[in-house]
XYZ file of C-alpha atoms in Angstrom:
171
model
C 53.992 21.456 -20.759
C 55.696 20.157 -17.647
C 52.748 18.118 -16.297
C 52.239 16.268 -19.564
C 55.963 15.549 -19.906
C 56.200 14.179 -16.358
C 53.113 12.007 -16.869
C 54.554 10.550 -20.067
C 57.829 9.864 -18.245
C 56.005 8.118 -15.386
C 53.936 6.008 -17.769
C 57.129 5.067 -19.629
C 58.807 3.985 -16.394
C 55.841 1.727 -15.650
C 55.979 0.273 -19.181
C 59.674 -0.469 -18.637
C 58.829 -2.482 -15.523
C 55.978 -4.304 -17.294
C 58.304 -5.241 -20.146
C 60.671 -6.932 -17.690
C 58.035 -8.915 -15.806
C 56.629 -12.214 -16.976
C 52.871 -12.521 -17.318
C 52.792 -14.675 -14.183
C 54.921 -12.180 -12.215
C 52.593 -9.340 -13.273
C 49.479 -11.011 -11.874
C 51.010 -12.989 -8.994
C 49.544 -12.190 -5.545
C 52.451 -11.059 -3.378
C 52.574 -11.251 0.403
C 54.486 -7.939 0.559
C 51.478 -6.344 -1.231
C 48.895 -7.901 1.112
C 48.277 -10.585 -1.538
C 47.651 -8.013 -4.249
C 49.637 -8.046 -7.474
C 51.802 -5.538 -9.276
C 49.188 -5.724 -12.032
C 46.486 -4.509 -9.639
C 48.540 -1.446 -8.737
C 49.235 -0.710 -12.389
C 45.569 -1.173 -13.297
C 44.694 1.247 -10.509
C 47.073 3.898 -11.898
C 45.698 3.404 -15.416
C 42.075 3.705 -14.299
C 42.733 6.997 -12.504
C 44.377 8.442 -15.615
C 41.506 7.059 -17.730
C 38.876 8.732 -15.567
C 40.773 12.009 -15.805
C 40.797 11.618 -19.606
C 37.028 11.087 -19.564
C 36.719 14.169 -17.361
C 38.632 16.146 -19.962
C 35.914 15.237 -22.473
C 32.857 15.523 -20.222
C 33.879 18.216 -17.735
C 33.247 15.852 -14.802
C 35.536 13.389 -13.047
C 34.774 10.773 -10.398
C 37.590 8.454 -9.368
C 35.086 6.311 -7.456
C 33.762 5.102 -10.834
C 36.715 2.801 -11.525
C 35.834 -0.409 -13.304
C 38.396 -2.568 -11.445
C 39.039 -4.264 -14.792
C 40.331 -7.779 -14.013
C 41.596 -8.216 -17.573
C 43.732 -5.079 -17.305
C 45.267 -6.140 -13.995
C 46.025 -9.654 -15.227
C 47.011 -9.008 -18.851
C 50.446 -7.394 -18.915
C 50.358 -6.739 -22.672
C 47.001 -4.974 -22.419
C 48.322 -2.829 -19.563
C 51.359 -1.876 -21.666
C 49.115 -0.953 -24.606
C 46.919 1.178 -22.367
C 49.915 2.920 -20.755
C 51.352 3.664 -24.199
C 47.989 5.012 -25.406
C 47.786 7.329 -22.393
C 51.336 8.462 -23.147
C 50.165 9.529 -26.597
C 46.929 11.200 -25.473
C 48.138 13.215 -22.481
C 50.521 15.477 -24.470
C 47.545 16.497 -26.619
C 46.061 18.574 -23.784
C 46.197 22.067 -25.219
C 44.870 24.066 -22.298
C 43.618 23.838 -18.767
C 39.869 23.732 -18.212
C 37.427 23.660 -15.339
C 36.192 20.289 -14.134
C 33.689 19.206 -11.533
C 34.932 16.340 -9.381
C 32.584 14.101 -7.445
C 33.805 11.989 -4.550
C 32.181 10.034 -1.771
C 34.240 9.662 1.383
C 31.396 8.318 3.506
C 30.657 4.656 4.054
C 27.113 5.461 5.162
C 26.025 8.210 2.782
C 25.390 7.875 -0.943
C 25.558 11.570 -1.761
C 29.004 12.490 -3.128
C 30.603 15.840 -2.499
C 31.224 18.122 -5.470
C 34.573 19.866 -5.830
C 35.538 22.459 -8.411
C 38.887 21.611 -9.946
C 40.772 21.852 -13.219
C 42.245 19.431 -15.718
C 45.805 20.427 -14.821
C 45.105 20.043 -11.104
C 43.812 16.542 -11.764
C 46.814 15.776 -13.956
C 49.048 16.876 -11.071
C 47.021 14.671 -8.713
C 47.437 11.702 -11.054
C 51.198 12.220 -11.101
C 51.383 12.145 -7.291
C 48.980 9.217 -7.134
C 51.010 7.231 -9.684
C 54.300 7.954 -7.886
C 52.763 6.743 -4.629
C 51.724 3.429 -6.203
C 55.074 3.164 -7.981
C 56.769 3.371 -4.566
C 54.631 0.439 -3.430
C 55.426 -1.458 -6.645
C 59.125 -0.741 -6.053
C 58.953 -2.392 -2.632
C 57.471 -5.487 -4.266
C 60.071 -5.491 -7.036
C 62.990 -5.190 -4.617
C 61.610 -7.997 -2.443
C 60.302 -10.404 -5.057
C 62.064 -9.626 -8.350
C 65.550 -8.267 -7.590
C 66.632 -8.931 -11.193
C 64.284 -6.217 -12.507
C 66.058 -3.007 -13.516
C 64.320 -0.060 -11.835
C 64.798 3.513 -13.074
C 66.672 5.645 -10.547
C 63.715 7.940 -9.759
C 61.020 5.248 -9.891
C 58.483 5.803 -7.121
C 60.153 8.953 -5.822
C 58.361 12.305 -5.894
C 59.897 14.780 -8.311
C 60.221 17.346 -5.544
C 62.251 14.810 -3.530
C 64.503 14.040 -6.489
C 65.101 17.755 -6.993
C 65.735 18.330 -3.279
C 68.242 15.460 -3.149
C 70.008 16.714 -6.276
C 70.166 20.294 -4.986
C 71.379 19.171 -1.551
C 74.166 17.101 -3.092
C 75.209 20.018 -5.315
C 75.328 22.388 -2.318
C 77.733 20.156 -0.407
């Protein structure tokens, strides 16, 4: 299915970047990222996909329940292993299913809102979320690590890539 294929492609692009970074580069706080690291952004992407995977098993997803795993954001090899594992698991989704998403957008209230959603909708959300963070990572790479080879569509929405391709073909 298209969503699984795109997710695997995205995860592979991130692995490619991780493979080119040194361990220190992966975890280095960067001014262009408000003193966050590339590893933090990659950990963030991984944790969202992980929570969606848990939701696939339990029927409930809550992206607020991220663990903010310091080891994952500082250990490049562990991040690569986790990205590769997700790339194996995601294509195994056989069908869409209903999920209940919980989210709390209030600083003052503890009661989360409940939203009916589906696995495929959350997979689509994770794609867009990952691309957004990849665009931020790309800014850091271009500014701090110009020697890193970046895939042509890295951090660009698939709809934008298609639009640009179709516009060029029409001219």
